[in-house]
Every structure is written in structure tokens, then in C-alpha cells.
Amino acid sequence: MPPTDSRFRCTLDTMAQMIYLDHNATTPILPEVLDAMMPCLTAEWGNPSSAYKFGSKLKSVIATALEQVAELIGAHSMDVIFTSCATEGNNAAIAAALRANPAKRHIVTSQVEHSSVLNYCMALEKSGTPLLGQEGAGGGRSLGQEGAGGGPYRVTYLPVDRDGLLNLADLEAAITGQTAVVSLMWANNETAVLFPVEQVAEICRARGILYHCDAVQAAGKVPIDVRKIPVDYLSVTGHKFHAPKGIGALYVRRKAPFSPLIWGGHQERNRRGGTESVPLIVGLGKAAELARRHLPDYEKKVRPLRDQLEEGIMGSVSNTELNGDKFQRLANTTNITFRGIESEPLLILLDKEGICASSGSACLADSDEPSHVVKAMKPTTAASRQMIRFSLGASTTGGEVGSAVTGVGGATKALQSAVTQP
Ligand code: PLP
């Protein structure tokens, strides 16, 4: 079913052949974004650091993109740094906070963060250096409340309840005089559950602790205003809101300490070395502008469709269970456990029907690991191996949702009868 929203006209060919319900993994580039990028991919290929006009005039293009990204999050453009992705932004923020507080060796995060935070924290527990702590930390390790790394950094991985919600009393109790930084996300990528970022920021501020927020899934879906919510660092990535992959941004509050993760030239006002990718930066800026403009309609558009999908599936397939709080979550996502059915064969059957969904974070999709998020919520059940995340976008149509309900019904029936066959 092709998208009816004209903003998505360039994706018509591919979107007509599939039902894409994995917008938390990535999103298609909008035509306006591509149009904005094209001059910098063709005629305007100069280096913005050059002394001559052909290059240096691109500084104003970058400045415009900085403004556009800053406006999406209520920031001043001087406080935004372009990054290659949110993984870099997350690593850079945590590293900067740690380097600024060398005597403090404790990090607080949660068990349900994205791997770009979790694996970085685990690497820090092992290697103990925020500059070089990048080695893999055994992605499949299950998280207790205290990491068992034994290195010079100690990490507290806060638990969540059965609905994926954070208990602020746990956060209060976890913070000690040794805590350098708290890293807690805005919205979970698998369940879409929203963390109480405002209260987290207040607690951190009151205790004098730096707060980093991974806002990747929130950007373009809910209003973000760093003037109202005093985070110290906040990361976003373009490909979740219709910009290309390979570009993100990190907000750093004016008074928060920062030193680069990537050392090099004077780009990004000495905060990240490397020649700026002008086309990607322009694409991110345009996508941010469009996301801000369409934000008031986004929820109105996707929530009824998400609810239709959720009710359609849970009303027609037996033994289903919702993962994540029904109310405190983003409007575009439903995460459902299909009891007795493993995620992988179900995803394969859905793929055959042209339905794109996932069994957790796209970054871990090929790892064969159960969802660490659902495992943290429901550790004593098989829910983490039997769940599917469906995430809608502004281009999703009612027709696609109807077809997806039918497709999921057919696929689950086929798998249930395969199990009951002698
Ligand atoms: N944080 C969250 C919550 C995410 O969902 C993702 C990507 O899925 C990332 C961080 C990493 O973003 P990137 O792919 O830009 O590194």
C-alpha cells in the first residue's frame, strides 16, 4: 500500500512493495532532505575550512543546519556538535563527563539502555579509560544491578519494573559521592517506554551530577526542550527522523565540561576533529526542521494507527502480551510477546509477507541474543525471545495496518499449528 502522505513520494517504489513497520530502526530519507543535500553532493563540494570562498562559504550552510538542529531540541546553536551517529554522541558525552571528574569513578545507567551506552559502560568497567575503553564487552552478558567488571570504573545498571518503568527512588539510592555521570535515555527503542527525564534531570542537578540523555527515539516524536529539562548532554541521530545515516548531533550545555572524543583539526569549535560532512549536515538540518514543523501532527497521526495495529493483533492472536507501559510510551510503537512462538521464525514469515518488523534493537538483530530490554522487564519468562516490535512512521497508512494485522494473524497461526502437529 503506497504512502498517501506526499512527503514520502520518493519512497513510493520501495514502500509499495512492503509494509515498513520498523521506523525505530531507521527511516527513509525525505525528498526535501535529499533536495537540500544535492547541491553539496554535486557543485558545492568545497571544504568549509578552506580560506577561499568556494570552501568557506559552506560555513554559513553549516551554521543554518546547526540552527535547525538546535531548534528541534530548544538549544542554542553554539551548544550543538555534529557527530557521525548517536553511538558516537553517547560515547563522547559519557567520556567527557568522566574525564572532567577523574576522581569520581562511578556511572549510573539502566539495564535497558541502547548498546551504545551499555557496551561503552561495560568496556569502561573493564579497561577503566574513557579514551580507550572501546573494546567489545561481551554483548550477551546479562546485567545485574552492579556490573562485575572489576576495573577502576564502577557502573550501576538500574533495574526497571515489569512495565519497563524506572523507579526514581532507585536512582536516588544509586547516586553516591563517587558518581560522575548519570546516563538515562528519554524513550526506549524497543518498548518506547518514556523515562521521567524531567525528574531525572532535577535529581542530578540537585546532587551536582552530570546527566546525559540518549534522546534518539524521542527526537521528532515528542517535544524536546533543553531549556525546560536541564540535561547536560543529549544525543540524537538523523536516520531516525528521515535524514541520512551517518550523521547525528550532541547537545552540550554551555557550562557542562566537554573534551573531544575525536581529536584533530579545529572543526566544530575544537570539539570534534574531522572535515565536516557538509551534505550530511545539511540533510540533518533539513530533517530537523521538518520534524519540528510536523511534530504537532505526528502523534495525532500515528497513535490511532498504532492502537489499531495493537488492538487488531492482540484481539485476534491468542496468548499475546504487551511489553512496556500502555500509557507512558511513544505513540508509534507496540511491542508484543507472542507466547509459545519464537521471534525469529515469526519475523521470517512476516518478511515473506513483505512486513518489516523486528525483535529488538536493529544493532543487535544479527546477534541471536534475546532482547535485553524485555529480559530486564520480565526476567523469569520467555518473553524476551518471543516478542516483536512494530514501529510506525508518519507515512504508515490504515491499509498497511490492516494488512499487517492479517499478515501477523496468518503467520502466528501457521507457527502455532506447526508446533501442535505431531
Ligand atoms: N540510542 C538509541 C536509543 C537507539 O535506538 C539507537 C539506534 O538504534 C542508537 C542510540 C544508536 O544510534 P546510531 O545508529 O546513530 O549510532
Tab-separated table of C-alpha atoms and ligand atoms in Angstrom:
chain	number	residue	atom	x	y	z
A	1	MET	CA	0.000	0.000	0.000
A	2	PRO	CA	1.792	3.194	-1.097
A	3	PRO	CA	2.027	6.055	1.380
A	4	THR	CA	-0.582	8.768	0.902
A	5	ASP	CA	1.492	11.491	2.527
A	6	SER	CA	3.132	13.395	-0.350
A	7	ARG	CA	6.220	13.988	1.787
A	8	PHE	CA	7.114	10.370	1.113
A	9	ARG	CA	6.811	10.391	-2.681
A	10	CYS	CA	10.439	9.367	-3.312
A	11	THR	CA	9.964	6.202	-1.303
A	12	LEU	CA	6.903	5.120	-3.291
A	13	ASP	CA	8.656	2.360	-5.195
A	14	THR	CA	10.098	0.563	-2.212
A	15	MET	CA	7.242	1.353	0.143
A	16	ALA	CA	4.713	-0.028	-2.335
A	17	GLN	CA	6.365	-3.422	-2.105
A	18	MET	CA	6.473	-3.732	1.650
A	19	ILE	CA	4.785	-2.746	4.857
A	20	TYR	CA	7.510	-0.994	6.773
A	21	LEU	CA	6.828	-1.148	10.496
A	22	ASP	CA	10.361	-0.674	11.769
A	23	HIS	CA	10.747	3.098	11.999
A	24	ASN	CA	12.603	2.818	15.323
A	25	ALA	CA	15.367	1.038	13.390
A	26	THR	CA	15.646	3.610	10.629
A	27	THR	CA	13.517	5.825	8.397
A	28	PRO	CA	13.521	6.726	4.698
A	29	ILE	CA	15.156	9.977	3.603
A	30	LEU	CA	12.551	12.623	2.807
A	31	PRO	CA	12.627	14.146	-0.705
A	32	GLU	CA	13.063	17.665	0.725
A	33	VAL	CA	16.057	16.404	2.675
A	34	LEU	CA	17.623	14.899	-0.421
A	35	ASP	CA	16.878	18.059	-2.418
A	36	ALA	CA	18.580	20.166	0.248
A	37	MET	CA	21.643	17.909	0.197
A	38	MET	CA	22.051	17.666	-3.579
A	39	PRO	CA	23.975	20.921	-4.184
A	40	CYS	CA	26.560	19.867	-1.584
A	41	LEU	CA	26.863	16.418	-3.172
A	42	THR	CA	27.454	17.949	-6.604
A	43	ALA	CA	28.526	21.534	-7.348
A	44	GLU	CA	29.290	22.703	-3.780
A	45	TRP	CA	31.942	20.174	-2.844
A	46	GLY	CA	34.405	22.529	-1.169
A	47	ASN	CA	35.982	22.164	2.248
A	48	PRO	CA	34.388	24.586	4.719
A	49	SER	CA	37.764	25.105	6.446
A	50	SER	CA	39.390	26.467	3.269
A	51	ALA	CA	40.439	30.115	3.175
A	52	TYR	CA	38.914	30.772	-0.279
A	53	LYS	CA	35.219	31.432	-0.790
A	54	PHE	CA	34.423	28.231	-2.696
A	55	GLY	CA	35.008	26.317	0.533
A	56	SER	CA	34.483	28.868	3.268
A	57	LYS	CA	31.035	29.897	2.052
A	58	LEU	CA	29.860	26.475	3.265
A	59	LYS	CA	30.363	27.695	6.835
A	60	SER	CA	27.062	29.523	6.554
A	61	VAL	CA	25.364	26.333	5.319
A	62	ILE	CA	26.661	24.520	8.395
A	63	ALA	CA	25.529	27.396	10.613
A	64	THR	CA	21.996	27.086	9.218
A	65	ALA	CA	21.939	23.355	9.916
A	66	LEU	CA	23.168	23.977	13.458
A	67	GLU	CA	20.265	26.397	13.962
A	68	GLN	CA	17.782	23.856	12.582
A	69	VAL	CA	19.005	21.060	14.851
A	70	ALA	CA	19.197	23.392	17.854
A	71	GLU	CA	15.591	24.476	17.317
A	72	LEU	CA	14.393	20.873	17.366
A	73	ILE	CA	15.702	20.500	20.922
A	74	GLY	CA	15.299	24.049	22.248
A	75	ALA	CA	19.052	24.636	22.337
A	76	HIS	CA	21.374	27.422	21.275
A	77	SER	CA	23.231	26.500	18.094
A	78	MET	CA	26.598	27.169	19.787
A	79	ASP	CA	25.864	24.226	22.080
A	80	VAL	CA	25.382	21.632	19.321
A	81	ILE	CA	28.145	19.433	17.882
A	82	PHE	CA	27.663	17.291	14.796
A	83	THR	CA	28.662	13.652	15.260
A	84	SER	CA	28.769	10.657	12.948
A	85	CYS	CA	25.923	8.931	14.827
A	86	ALA	CA	24.321	8.733	18.241
A	87	THR	CA	26.684	5.934	19.231
A	88	GLU	CA	29.494	8.476	18.951
A	89	GLY	CA	27.425	11.124	20.749
A	90	ASN	CA	26.639	8.754	23.627
A	91	ASN	CA	30.264	7.657	23.974
A	92	ALA	CA	31.538	11.243	23.700
A	93	ALA	CA	29.182	12.579	26.373
A	94	ILE	CA	29.942	9.881	28.922
A	95	ALA	CA	33.682	10.112	28.219
A	96	ALA	CA	33.660	13.901	28.594
A	97	ALA	CA	31.857	13.709	31.934
A	98	LEU	CA	34.305	11.115	33.225
A	99	ARG	CA	37.395	12.961	32.067
A	100	ALA	CA	36.152	16.102	33.797
A	101	ASN	CA	35.820	14.237	37.086
A	102	PRO	CA	38.846	11.943	37.276
A	103	ALA	CA	38.402	11.355	40.994
A	104	LYS	CA	34.835	10.118	40.553
A	105	ARG	CA	34.713	6.563	39.282
A	106	HIS	CA	31.025	5.704	39.281
A	107	ILE	CA	28.441	5.778	36.473
A	108	VAL	CA	24.687	5.263	36.828
A	109	THR	CA	22.719	3.990	33.854
A	110	SER	CA	19.886	1.496	33.326
A	111	GLN	CA	19.643	-2.104	32.226
A	112	VAL	CA	17.541	-1.114	29.216
A	113	GLU	CA	19.807	1.457	27.539
A	114	HIS	CA	20.910	1.076	23.945
A	115	SER	CA	24.101	-0.946	23.382
A	116	SER	CA	25.961	2.288	22.579
A	117	VAL	CA	25.657	3.182	26.271
A	118	LEU	CA	25.671	-0.302	27.798
A	119	ASN	CA	28.666	-1.682	25.944
A	120	TYR	CA	30.609	1.526	26.500
A	121	CYS	CA	29.915	1.320	30.230
A	122	MET	CA	30.935	-2.344	30.281
A	123	ALA	CA	34.140	-1.505	28.419
A	124	LEU	CA	34.881	1.203	30.990
A	125	GLU	CA	34.415	-1.290	33.809
A	126	LYS	CA	36.994	-3.489	32.123
A	127	SER	CA	39.531	-1.073	30.743
A	128	GLY	CA	38.986	1.899	33.004
A	129	THR	CA	39.801	4.582	30.473
A	130	PRO	CA	37.250	6.850	28.846
A	131	LEU	CA	39.681	7.404	25.974
A	132	LEU	CA	40.482	3.848	25.095
A	133	GLY	CA	37.657	1.839	26.608
A	134	GLN	CA	36.152	0.790	23.297
A	135	GLU	CA	36.888	-2.912	23.202
A	136	GLY	CA	33.847	-5.188	22.964
A	137	ALA	CA	32.436	-6.137	26.311
A	138	GLY	CA	30.618	-9.343	25.518
A	139	GLY	CA	27.269	-8.027	24.274
A	140	GLY	CA	25.385	-11.050	25.536
A	141	ARG	CA	26.329	-10.626	29.166
A	142	SER	CA	23.297	-10.348	31.346
A	143	LEU	CA	23.223	-7.312	33.581
A	144	GLY	CA	22.941	-7.432	37.291
A	145	GLN	CA	22.418	-4.223	39.192
A	146	GLU	CA	26.124	-3.814	39.721
A	147	GLY	CA	28.468	-4.572	36.857
A	148	ALA	CA	31.037	-7.245	37.589
A	149	GLY	CA	33.838	-5.757	35.519
A	150	GLY	CA	36.257	-5.270	38.422
A	151	GLY	CA	38.041	-2.372	36.646
A	152	PRO	CA	38.537	1.091	38.021
A	153	TYR	CA	35.070	2.302	36.954
A	154	ARG	CA	32.006	1.038	38.753
A	155	VAL	CA	28.666	1.076	36.947
A	156	THR	CA	25.201	0.752	38.451
A	157	TYR	CA	22.675	-0.604	35.953
A	158	LEU	CA	19.315	0.468	37.355
A	159	PRO	CA	16.517	-2.086	37.021
A	160	VAL	CA	13.103	-1.358	35.524
A	161	ASP	CA	9.771	-2.813	36.574
A	162	ARG	CA	7.606	-5.267	34.608
A	163	ASP	CA	6.308	-2.387	32.507
A	164	GLY	CA	9.759	-1.019	31.739
A	165	LEU	CA	9.355	1.952	34.093
A	166	LEU	CA	12.173	3.447	36.114
A	167	ASN	CA	11.846	3.897	39.865
A	168	LEU	CA	13.281	7.297	40.789
A	169	ALA	CA	13.979	6.075	44.327
A	170	ASP	CA	16.422	3.558	42.780
A	171	LEU	CA	18.190	6.413	41.031
A	172	GLU	CA	18.367	8.472	44.234
A	173	ALA	CA	19.749	5.487	46.108
A	174	ALA	CA	22.318	4.666	43.428
A	175	ILE	CA	23.943	8.108	43.325
A	176	THR	CA	26.930	8.417	45.643
A	177	GLY	CA	29.671	10.958	46.218
A	178	GLN	CA	31.661	8.930	43.688
A	179	THR	CA	29.109	9.297	40.861
A	180	ALA	CA	30.428	11.279	37.890
A	181	VAL	CA	27.584	10.893	35.423
A	182	VAL	CA	24.071	9.528	35.053
A	183	SER	CA	23.157	8.270	31.566
A	184	LEU	CA	19.448	7.542	31.171
A	185	MET	CA	17.519	7.542	27.916
A	186	TRP	CA	14.421	9.562	27.014
A	187	ALA	CA	12.460	6.826	25.248
A	188	ASN	CA	13.299	3.170	24.934
A	189	ASN	CA	13.988	1.950	21.403
A	190	GLU	CA	12.343	-1.441	21.941
A	191	THR	CA	9.308	-0.717	24.101
A	192	ALA	CA	9.053	3.073	23.546
A	193	VAL	CA	8.617	3.483	27.317
A	194	LEU	CA	9.364	7.048	28.377
A	195	PHE	CA	11.678	7.663	31.298
A	196	PRO	CA	10.852	10.600	33.624
A	197	VAL	CA	13.645	12.750	32.178
A	198	GLU	CA	12.497	15.920	33.874
A	199	GLN	CA	12.688	14.379	37.336
A	200	VAL	CA	15.950	12.612	36.480
A	201	ALA	CA	17.436	15.955	35.436
A	202	GLU	CA	16.203	17.589	38.650
A	203	ILE	CA	17.666	14.848	40.824
A	204	CYS	CA	21.012	15.065	39.025
A	205	ARG	CA	21.076	18.836	39.263
A	206	ALA	CA	20.248	18.779	42.971
A	207	ARG	CA	23.029	16.272	43.597
A	208	GLY	CA	25.533	18.092	41.368
A	209	ILE	CA	25.866	15.160	38.941
A	210	LEU	CA	26.177	15.464	35.168
A	211	TYR	CA	23.232	13.994	33.255
A	212	HIS	CA	23.496	12.548	29.756
A	213	CYS	CA	20.278	11.682	27.942
A	214	ASP	CA	20.088	9.465	24.856
A	215	ALA	CA	17.148	11.123	23.082
A	216	VAL	CA	17.475	9.185	19.836
A	217	GLN	CA	13.967	7.737	19.854
A	218	ALA	CA	12.346	10.861	21.255
A	219	ALA	CA	13.580	13.348	18.655
A	220	GLY	CA	10.836	14.182	16.180
A	221	LYS	CA	8.286	12.144	18.157
A	222	VAL	CA	7.846	14.201	21.331
A	223	PRO	CA	8.774	17.803	22.123
A	224	ILE	CA	12.307	18.222	23.479
A	225	ASP	CA	13.323	21.447	25.139
A	226	VAL	CA	16.636	21.546	26.935
A	227	ARG	CA	15.731	24.969	28.380
A	228	LYS	CA	12.980	23.278	30.386
A	229	ILE	CA	14.706	19.969	31.071
A	230	PRO	CA	18.214	20.688	32.285
A	231	VAL	CA	20.151	17.802	30.781
A	232	ASP	CA	23.894	18.376	30.429
A	233	TYR	CA	24.340	16.245	27.317
A	234	LEU	CA	21.728	14.990	24.842
A	235	SER	CA	22.291	12.854	21.748
A	236	VAL	CA	20.197	12.445	18.614
A	237	THR	CA	20.735	10.737	15.276
A	238	GLY	CA	19.391	11.786	11.880
A	239	HIS	CA	18.358	8.463	10.450
A	240	LYS	CA	15.533	8.075	12.967
A	241	PHE	CA	13.816	11.200	11.610
A	242	HIS	CA	14.288	10.975	7.850
A	243	ALA	CA	17.855	12.252	7.463
A	244	PRO	CA	20.597	10.011	6.048
A	245	LYS	CA	22.570	7.570	8.169
A	246	GLY	CA	26.000	8.662	9.366
A	247	ILE	CA	25.067	11.964	10.955
A	248	GLY	CA	23.914	12.868	14.445
A	249	ALA	CA	24.254	15.652	16.957
A	250	LEU	CA	25.282	16.050	20.558
A	251	TYR	CA	24.000	18.902	22.687
A	252	VAL	CA	26.392	20.026	25.427
A	253	ARG	CA	25.046	22.506	27.976
A	254	ARG	CA	27.171	25.676	27.975
A	255	LYS	CA	28.621	25.101	31.436
A	256	ALA	CA	28.983	21.314	31.157
A	257	PRO	CA	32.543	20.060	30.761
A	258	PHE	CA	33.494	18.754	27.348
A	259	SER	CA	36.645	17.456	25.726
A	260	PRO	CA	36.647	15.743	22.342
A	261	LEU	CA	36.369	12.038	21.761
A	262	ILE	CA	37.853	12.570	18.301
A	263	TRP	CA	40.947	14.755	18.291
A	264	GLY	CA	42.025	16.529	15.132
A	265	GLY	CA	41.533	19.899	13.499
A	266	HIS	CA	39.613	22.909	14.725
A	267	GLN	CA	36.251	21.825	13.341
A	268	GLU	CA	33.112	22.041	15.488
A	269	ARG	CA	34.791	24.789	17.523
A	270	ASN	CA	37.545	22.384	18.595
A	271	ARG	CA	35.082	19.838	19.936
A	272	ARG	CA	35.290	17.208	17.196
A	273	GLY	CA	38.079	16.881	14.674
A	274	GLY	CA	37.474	15.836	11.076
A	275	THR	CA	36.338	17.623	7.932
A	276	GLU	CA	32.636	18.309	8.216
A	277	SER	CA	30.404	16.170	6.008
A	278	VAL	CA	28.520	19.131	4.606
A	279	PRO	CA	25.885	17.126	2.648
A	280	LEU	CA	25.011	15.007	5.699
A	281	ILE	CA	24.965	18.049	7.958
A	282	VAL	CA	22.626	19.850	5.557
A	283	GLY	CA	20.411	16.743	5.419
A	284	LEU	CA	20.270	16.549	9.210
A	285	GLY	CA	19.401	20.221	9.447
A	286	LYS	CA	16.593	19.958	6.915
A	287	ALA	CA	15.215	16.797	8.527
A	288	ALA	CA	15.289	18.508	11.929
A	289	GLU	CA	13.398	21.488	10.528
A	290	LEU	CA	10.752	19.202	9.002
A	291	ALA	CA	10.498	17.093	12.160
A	292	ARG	CA	9.888	20.221	14.233
A	293	ARG	CA	7.299	21.500	11.766
A	294	HIS	CA	5.392	18.205	11.651
A	295	LEU	CA	5.686	17.401	15.358
A	296	PRO	CA	2.227	18.744	16.280
A	297	ASP	CA	0.643	16.309	13.780
A	298	TYR	CA	2.900	13.341	14.372
A	299	GLU	CA	1.220	11.907	17.429
A	300	LYS	CA	-2.289	12.582	16.109
A	301	LYS	CA	-1.389	10.652	13.015
A	302	VAL	CA	0.453	7.621	14.334
A	303	ARG	CA	-1.270	6.940	17.652
A	304	PRO	CA	-4.632	5.807	16.211
A	305	LEU	CA	-2.848	3.598	13.689
A	306	ARG	CA	-0.591	2.106	16.353
A	307	ASP	CA	-3.614	1.438	18.533
A	308	GLN	CA	-5.442	-0.121	15.585
A	309	LEU	CA	-2.461	-2.387	14.950
A	310	GLU	CA	-2.066	-3.326	18.605
A	311	GLU	CA	-5.755	-3.974	19.182
A	312	GLY	CA	-6.038	-5.828	15.871
A	313	ILE	CA	-3.174	-8.171	16.694
A	314	MET	CA	-3.919	-8.687	20.377
A	315	GLY	CA	-7.619	-9.120	19.651
A	316	SER	CA	-7.088	-11.812	17.025
A	317	VAL	CA	-3.973	-13.716	18.141
A	318	SER	CA	-4.235	-15.707	21.340
A	319	ASN	CA	-1.579	-15.660	24.077
A	320	THR	CA	-0.238	-12.218	23.403
A	321	GLU	CA	1.061	-9.765	25.953
A	322	LEU	CA	2.063	-6.113	25.647
A	323	ASN	CA	5.609	-5.251	26.662
A	324	GLY	CA	6.007	-1.772	28.099
A	325	ASP	CA	3.666	0.542	29.903
A	326	LYS	CA	0.498	1.105	27.865
A	327	PHE	CA	0.353	4.826	28.623
A	328	GLN	CA	3.858	6.088	29.342
A	329	ARG	CA	5.298	5.389	25.899
A	330	LEU	CA	5.796	6.890	22.451
A	331	ALA	CA	2.759	6.927	20.175
A	332	ASN	CA	4.335	4.973	17.324
A	333	THR	CA	5.464	1.700	18.880
A	334	THR	CA	3.910	-1.514	20.092
A	335	ASN	CA	5.993	-4.363	21.459
A	336	ILE	CA	4.110	-7.627	21.758
A	337	THR	CA	5.068	-11.035	23.136
A	338	PHE	CA	3.562	-13.977	21.237
A	339	ARG	CA	3.716	-16.663	23.899
A	340	GLY	CA	4.967	-20.009	22.567
A	341	ILE	CA	6.265	-18.511	19.309
A	342	GLU	CA	9.933	-17.649	18.866
A	343	SER	CA	10.606	-14.221	17.380
A	344	GLU	CA	12.910	-15.376	14.610
A	345	PRO	CA	10.610	-17.744	12.635
A	346	LEU	CA	7.792	-15.242	13.044
A	347	LEU	CA	9.931	-12.445	11.623
A	348	ILE	CA	10.907	-14.682	8.698
A	349	LEU	CA	7.260	-15.418	7.878
A	350	LEU	CA	6.368	-11.737	8.204
A	351	ASP	CA	9.242	-10.837	5.904
A	352	LYS	CA	7.841	-13.271	3.320
A	353	GLU	CA	4.600	-11.302	3.530
A	354	GLY	CA	6.573	-8.088	2.991
A	355	ILE	CA	6.101	-6.967	6.589
A	356	CYS	CA	9.209	-5.408	8.150
A	357	ALA	CA	9.319	-5.537	11.944
A	358	SER	CA	11.983	-6.553	14.452
A	359	SER	CA	12.689	-8.474	17.599
A	360	GLY	CA	14.558	-5.707	19.372
A	361	SER	CA	17.296	-3.236	18.608
A	362	ALA	CA	18.415	-3.250	14.966
A	363	CYS	CA	22.020	-3.037	16.202
A	364	LEU	CA	21.723	-6.462	17.815
A	365	ALA	CA	19.376	-8.033	15.243
A	366	ASP	CA	22.033	-10.372	13.877
A	367	SER	CA	23.376	-11.409	17.272
A	368	ASP	CA	20.744	-14.069	18.063
A	369	GLU	CA	20.513	-12.622	21.562
A	370	PRO	CA	17.133	-12.258	23.259
A	371	SER	CA	16.032	-8.689	23.884
A	372	HIS	CA	17.970	-7.375	26.919
A	373	VAL	CA	15.205	-4.808	27.395
A	374	VAL	CA	12.338	-7.283	27.744
A	375	LYS	CA	14.628	-9.581	29.737
A	376	ALA	CA	15.199	-6.771	32.238
A	377	MET	CA	11.424	-6.312	32.496
A	378	LYS	CA	10.388	-9.969	32.650
A	379	PRO	CA	13.464	-11.967	33.655
A	380	THR	CA	11.640	-15.141	34.652
A	381	THR	CA	9.670	-15.562	31.420
A	382	ALA	CA	10.483	-16.376	27.782
A	383	ALA	CA	9.028	-13.008	26.707
A	384	SER	CA	12.411	-11.670	25.577
A	385	ARG	CA	12.678	-14.434	22.941
A	386	GLN	CA	9.084	-14.263	21.824
A	387	MET	CA	8.497	-10.597	21.146
A	388	ILE	CA	8.118	-8.410	18.099
A	389	ARG	CA	8.457	-4.642	17.927
A	390	PHE	CA	6.285	-2.837	15.409
A	391	SER	CA	7.151	0.842	14.978
A	392	LEU	CA	5.095	3.087	12.728
A	393	GLY	CA	6.021	6.306	10.965
A	394	ALA	CA	4.239	9.317	9.540
A	395	SER	CA	3.987	7.510	6.195
A	396	THR	CA	2.182	4.465	7.633
A	397	THR	CA	-1.352	4.057	6.309
A	398	GLY	CA	-4.516	2.450	7.665
A	399	GLY	CA	-4.397	-0.001	4.760
A	400	GLU	CA	-0.914	-1.106	5.751
A	401	VAL	CA	-2.012	-1.588	9.336
A	402	GLY	CA	-4.990	-3.703	8.218
A	403	SER	CA	-2.734	-5.862	6.028
A	404	ALA	CA	-0.210	-6.203	8.842
A	405	VAL	CA	-2.902	-7.432	11.259
A	406	THR	CA	-3.958	-10.045	8.694
A	407	GLY	CA	-0.323	-10.984	7.988
A	408	VAL	CA	0.558	-11.381	11.661
A	409	GLY	CA	-2.602	-13.435	12.215
A	410	GLY	CA	-1.701	-15.783	9.346
A	411	ALA	CA	1.939	-16.146	10.346
A	412	THR	CA	1.201	-16.870	14.006
A	413	LYS	CA	-1.474	-19.398	13.044
A	414	ALA	CA	0.999	-21.184	10.759
A	415	LEU	CA	3.610	-21.344	13.514
A	416	GLN	CA	1.127	-22.390	16.200
A	417	SER	CA	-0.160	-25.256	14.058
A	418	ALA	CA	3.419	-26.297	13.206
A	419	VAL	CA	4.062	-26.619	16.964
A	420	THR	CA	0.900	-28.657	17.587
A	421	GLN	CA	1.451	-31.010	14.586
A	422	PRO	CA	2.544	-34.470	15.771
B	1	PLP	N1	20.305	5.062	21.089
B	1	PLP	C1	19.121	4.542	20.771
B	1	PLP	C2	18.011	4.594	21.766
B	1	PLP	C3	18.918	3.967	19.509
B	1	PLP	O1	17.718	3.459	19.205
B	1	PLP	C4	19.993	3.939	18.597
B	1	PLP	C5	19.848	3.289	17.275
B	1	PLP	O2	19.045	2.398	17.108
B	1	PLP	C6	21.212	4.499	18.977
B	1	PLP	C7	21.341	5.047	20.234
B	1	PLP	C8	22.400	4.487	18.070
B	1	PLP	O3	22.223	5.374	17.009
B	1	PLP	P1	23.212	5.369	15.774
B	1	PLP	O4	22.732	4.290	14.864
B	1	PLP	O5	23.091	6.716	15.163
B	1	PLP	O6	24.566	5.126	16.302
